[in-house]
Amino acid sequence: MSKERGADVGDYSAPLFLAWQLTNRCQARCLHCCEESGPDKAWKDELTREESLKLARDAVAAGIPYAAFGGGEPLGVKHVWEVLKVLVEGGTELKLETNGLPIGEREADLLAEWKAQCIQISMDGATKEVHETVRPGGDFDGALASIKRLVKRGLSPEFVFVPNKRNAHQAAAAYELAAQLGCRTFVTGPMMRLGRAAQSWNGLSLADREWADAEAVMRQKAAQLGEPVKLSVYPWDILTEMRTRLESPQAMMLVVPNGRAKLLNALPFAPGDLRRHSLAECWEFYKEAWRSEEVADFIERAQTDSSLLRYANDTWDTGEWTLRRKALASR
């Protein structure tokens, strides 16, 4: 049976959305960070203001309807508000994944004026002590204040909580806090074995049974309260996501801080370079890479060799995995 049009990534002449990391710098050094971000972790070759604005204009010209900003802390970049303005005025909707700290009164006003479609604020504890233990350099009170500013303006942010050994005991309390604050969604899921999280995996991640228990507690609390905040549980670990995306890639292109176009944050393949190629060219490279034997081989091997996940934040050209695989085999 043939697929309906729109069910395959090849049906699209441009991405449906950009997942754009403006920087790898962040105020905090979160223990479970997928990107290993931090105050001194900005990439030396991150896109300049002019390059970022050009990419925003190109996204608008391509008719991309949605742009999601993560990082690093995207709102910590000086020119981010100019980039967002270009996108909004061009009809592109916004999603922000942020620690919330750069959202003051003026910034909250702008986001309300622009009708930001989704603002996710990371809250990894129901108390200051736990939140700032999981997120060294974070600011619990500052994040709470930003959530309240957004709720006051009718934006109702999403509360993002990643259970681990340091905070799982507060899973129910975190959901209750999200409800008290007026958030619209409580977003959670298994910790991803990438970046700094991979380095602290053995001491930080929950065992399957522990994760199942934490999920059950959150579902129970949501049901008890009548689910005033939608509970959204991401269903996959990172290996499952890789397998699933190989079978059915998203119509999404990840742009990392230096302008390389990647397949997925769990994969090192970056077939396009927006400094050298047009957005349309990078999109074709993206679709072609997902069909390659090289990507399929890497994903298959990663299912039984978790050490390959250490390459997740790399930006490989086509053919690099073939060379690395040969080098590993010769050891």
XYZ file of C-alpha atoms in Angstrom:
331
model
C 0.000 0.000 0.000
C 1.448 3.392 -0.977
C 1.814 6.120 1.626
C -0.399 9.185 1.526
C 1.359 12.338 0.405
C 2.870 14.089 3.399
C 3.624 10.875 5.259
C 7.206 10.745 3.975
C 9.987 13.266 4.531
C 10.712 13.175 0.804
C 7.352 14.800 0.114
C 8.574 18.155 1.417
C 10.630 20.700 -0.494
C 11.699 22.339 2.789
C 11.639 21.340 6.455
C 8.399 21.728 8.352
C 10.493 23.077 11.180
C 14.007 24.052 12.114
C 15.446 22.882 15.418
C 17.998 25.653 15.864
C 20.744 25.803 18.481
C 22.084 29.358 18.438
C 24.808 28.623 21.001
C 26.205 25.895 23.191
C 26.766 28.357 26.007
C 24.553 28.258 29.105
C 24.691 29.747 32.588
C 24.367 26.298 34.151
C 26.144 22.947 33.947
C 23.149 20.637 34.219
C 24.087 17.101 35.211
C 21.752 15.606 32.597
C 22.530 17.999 29.723
C 22.425 16.303 26.313
C 24.731 18.914 24.780
C 27.301 19.309 27.589
C 26.585 23.042 27.644
C 28.015 25.472 30.186
C 29.314 29.015 30.762
C 32.556 28.221 28.910
C 31.097 25.836 26.318
C 30.299 28.216 23.456
C 31.697 26.880 20.197
C 34.510 28.976 18.754
C 32.858 29.059 15.323
C 29.241 29.824 16.224
C 27.221 31.714 13.620
C 27.597 35.474 13.775
C 24.703 37.890 14.087
C 24.719 38.535 10.352
C 24.834 34.826 9.519
C 22.021 34.074 11.944
C 19.815 36.821 10.533
C 20.449 35.540 7.004
C 19.406 32.041 8.010
C 16.235 33.446 9.601
C 15.415 35.302 6.382
C 16.129 32.167 4.339
C 13.801 30.148 6.584
C 11.032 32.664 6.026
C 11.646 32.668 2.257
C 11.444 28.864 2.237
C 8.071 29.020 3.982
C 9.212 27.052 7.042
C 6.256 27.326 9.422
C 7.936 26.500 12.729
C 11.276 27.119 14.432
C 12.277 25.567 17.757
C 15.218 27.078 19.645
C 17.280 25.112 22.139
C 20.909 24.915 23.035
C 22.774 25.936 25.142
C 20.608 28.789 26.347
C 19.170 30.420 23.202
C 17.891 33.519 24.985
C 21.413 34.236 26.231
C 22.542 35.167 22.692
C 22.614 38.951 22.171
C 21.044 38.881 18.722
C 18.377 36.263 19.474
C 15.570 38.817 19.700
C 16.455 40.147 16.248
C 16.400 36.607 14.872
C 13.037 35.877 16.483
C 11.600 39.149 15.146
C 12.562 38.245 11.563
C 10.913 34.843 11.900
C 7.726 36.116 13.545
C 7.257 38.910 11.025
C 7.751 36.344 8.262
C 5.010 34.083 9.620
C 7.147 31.446 11.345
C 5.837 30.256 14.718
C 8.193 29.942 17.678
C 9.056 27.334 20.247
C 11.649 28.122 22.927
C 13.441 25.645 25.184
C 14.976 27.744 27.925
C 15.975 27.898 31.567
C 13.736 30.975 31.704
C 16.278 33.252 33.342
C 16.642 35.772 30.470
C 12.865 36.384 30.391
C 12.328 39.658 32.203
C 9.315 41.949 31.917
C 10.312 43.363 28.516
C 11.103 39.926 27.092
C 7.817 38.515 28.378
C 5.986 41.401 26.712
C 7.663 40.638 23.398
C 6.867 36.933 23.558
C 3.247 37.745 24.327
C 3.107 40.267 21.475
C 4.567 37.650 19.130
C 2.177 34.968 20.419
C 4.994 32.461 20.949
C 3.438 29.076 20.269
C 5.355 27.122 22.917
C 7.766 28.085 25.698
C 9.332 25.230 27.633
C 11.078 26.068 30.893
C 13.311 23.478 32.522
C 12.392 22.855 36.162
C 14.187 19.848 37.583
C 12.887 19.983 41.113
C 10.000 21.162 43.230
C 12.404 22.920 45.606
C 15.349 25.244 45.197
C 17.774 22.730 46.701
C 16.926 19.869 44.338
C 16.569 22.027 41.204
C 19.947 23.672 41.728
C 21.589 20.345 42.609
C 20.554 18.909 39.257
C 21.258 22.221 37.509
C 24.480 23.673 39.029
C 24.532 27.366 38.211
C 20.767 27.399 37.800
C 18.347 29.667 39.650
C 15.104 28.142 40.938
C 13.620 31.436 42.069
C 14.497 33.105 38.781
C 12.865 30.348 36.750
C 9.711 30.533 38.890
C 9.543 34.294 38.369
C 9.766 33.886 34.600
C 6.992 31.290 34.562
C 4.779 33.670 36.538
C 5.518 36.525 34.107
C 4.497 34.365 31.157
C 1.351 33.021 32.857
C 0.339 36.587 33.718
C 0.462 37.373 29.992
C -1.572 34.329 29.004
C 1.288 32.305 27.543
C 1.080 29.333 29.970
C 4.534 27.753 29.501
C 5.396 24.084 29.603
C 7.160 22.750 32.710
C 9.977 20.324 31.743
C 11.084 17.809 34.369
C 13.610 15.007 33.707
C 13.555 12.361 36.463
C 16.900 11.046 37.683
C 18.385 9.746 40.924
C 18.694 13.280 42.342
C 15.117 14.406 41.796
C 12.807 11.430 41.140
C 11.513 11.591 44.708
C 10.003 14.984 43.831
C 8.194 13.850 40.678
C 4.707 14.213 42.165
C 5.562 17.496 43.889
C 6.972 18.881 40.636
C 3.719 18.113 38.812
C 1.766 19.773 41.606
C 3.999 22.854 41.385
C 3.381 23.081 37.635
C -0.355 23.027 38.324
C -0.089 25.718 41.009
C 1.869 27.960 38.644
C -0.676 27.642 35.829
C 1.507 25.809 33.315
C -0.301 24.162 30.409
C 1.819 21.003 30.054
C 4.115 18.942 32.267
C 6.736 17.475 29.917
C 8.810 14.524 31.083
C 10.537 11.405 29.825
C 13.590 9.188 30.264
C 16.982 10.864 30.619
C 18.876 10.774 27.329
C 22.322 9.142 27.280
C 24.057 12.000 25.498
C 26.544 14.735 26.352
C 27.128 15.324 30.056
C 24.299 12.915 30.893
C 26.281 10.098 29.289
C 29.310 10.944 31.413
C 27.305 10.669 34.648
C 24.984 7.920 33.412
C 25.800 5.191 35.919
C 25.354 7.421 38.953
C 22.471 9.564 37.688
C 20.133 7.633 35.400
C 17.169 5.682 36.659
C 16.991 1.945 36.069
C 14.044 0.825 33.961
C 12.069 -0.126 37.062
C 12.844 3.192 38.743
C 11.747 5.132 35.668
C 8.526 3.112 35.499
C 7.868 3.892 39.162
C 8.490 7.615 38.627
C 6.170 7.658 35.623
C 3.470 5.866 37.631
C 3.774 8.413 40.448
C 3.377 11.326 38.023
C 0.366 9.728 36.345
C -1.197 9.036 39.734
C -0.715 12.639 40.871
C -2.141 13.979 37.611
C -5.203 11.741 37.943
C -5.641 12.652 41.604
C -5.712 16.360 40.756
C -7.931 15.876 37.682
C -4.995 16.590 35.336
C -5.170 20.402 35.530
C -1.909 20.345 33.577
C -1.580 18.001 30.623
C 0.940 15.250 31.380
C 3.132 14.629 28.337
C 5.510 11.653 28.650
C 8.101 11.171 25.922
C 7.827 7.472 25.079
C 11.337 6.574 23.880
C 14.894 6.314 25.085
C 17.550 7.565 22.701
C 18.231 4.219 21.006
C 14.549 3.711 20.265
C 14.336 7.225 18.856
C 17.263 6.560 16.525
C 15.659 3.370 15.180
C 12.292 5.048 14.775
C 13.679 8.079 12.955
C 15.671 5.878 10.595
C 12.451 4.160 9.574
C 10.511 7.416 9.397
C 12.633 10.592 9.488
C 11.016 13.803 10.641
C 10.553 16.711 8.261
C 12.892 18.588 10.577
C 16.427 19.839 10.219
C 18.681 20.428 13.229
C 20.990 23.439 12.928
C 23.829 23.417 15.459
C 25.684 26.553 16.632
C 28.244 26.628 13.793
C 25.592 26.329 11.103
C 26.032 22.649 10.341
C 22.796 20.857 9.456
C 22.436 17.593 11.377
C 20.051 14.669 11.236
C 19.323 14.332 14.939
C 20.969 15.421 18.181
C 21.777 11.764 18.951
C 23.643 11.310 15.670
C 26.963 12.854 14.620
C 26.073 13.171 10.927
C 25.996 16.768 9.646
C 25.693 16.504 5.850
C 25.057 20.203 5.243
C 26.861 23.427 6.100
C 24.715 26.550 5.964
C 27.815 28.692 5.613
C 28.626 26.987 2.305
C 25.289 25.621 1.124
C 21.841 27.078 0.737
C 19.056 25.970 3.032
C 17.480 24.105 0.097
C 20.747 22.270 -0.597
C 21.134 21.304 3.062
C 17.603 19.929 3.057
C 18.416 17.683 0.101
C 21.618 16.518 1.824
C 19.541 15.782 4.938
C 17.062 13.589 3.074
C 19.814 11.798 1.193
C 21.791 11.071 4.388
C 18.820 9.401 6.056
C 18.745 6.940 3.131
C 22.452 6.150 3.334
C 23.945 2.827 4.386
C 26.408 4.708 6.590
C 23.703 6.175 8.834
C 21.815 2.868 8.987
C 25.007 1.025 9.954
C 25.837 3.493 12.727
C 22.344 3.239 14.215
C 22.408 -0.556 14.061
C 25.795 -0.746 15.794
C 24.793 1.789 18.453
C 21.996 -0.508 19.618
C 24.599 -2.850 21.126
C 27.552 -0.477 21.544
C 26.516 2.491 23.680
C 30.049 3.916 23.454
C 29.099 5.242 20.006
C 26.788 7.740 21.684
C 29.870 9.709 22.724
C 30.009 10.997 19.144
C 26.503 12.480 19.312
C 27.620 16.109 19.491
C 30.147 15.760 16.657
C 29.505 17.116 13.168
C 30.700 14.530 10.672
C 30.945 14.887 6.938
C 29.646 12.068 4.782
C 32.020 9.122 4.857
C 33.569 9.874 8.249
C 31.849 6.976 10.003
C 33.268 4.560 7.431
C 36.773 5.771 8.266
C 36.202 5.676 12.027
C 34.675 2.208 11.842
C 37.748 0.901 10.045
C 40.028 2.511 12.629
C 38.059 0.954 15.498
C 38.119 -2.460 13.838
C 41.917 -2.339 13.461
C 42.567 -1.810 17.191
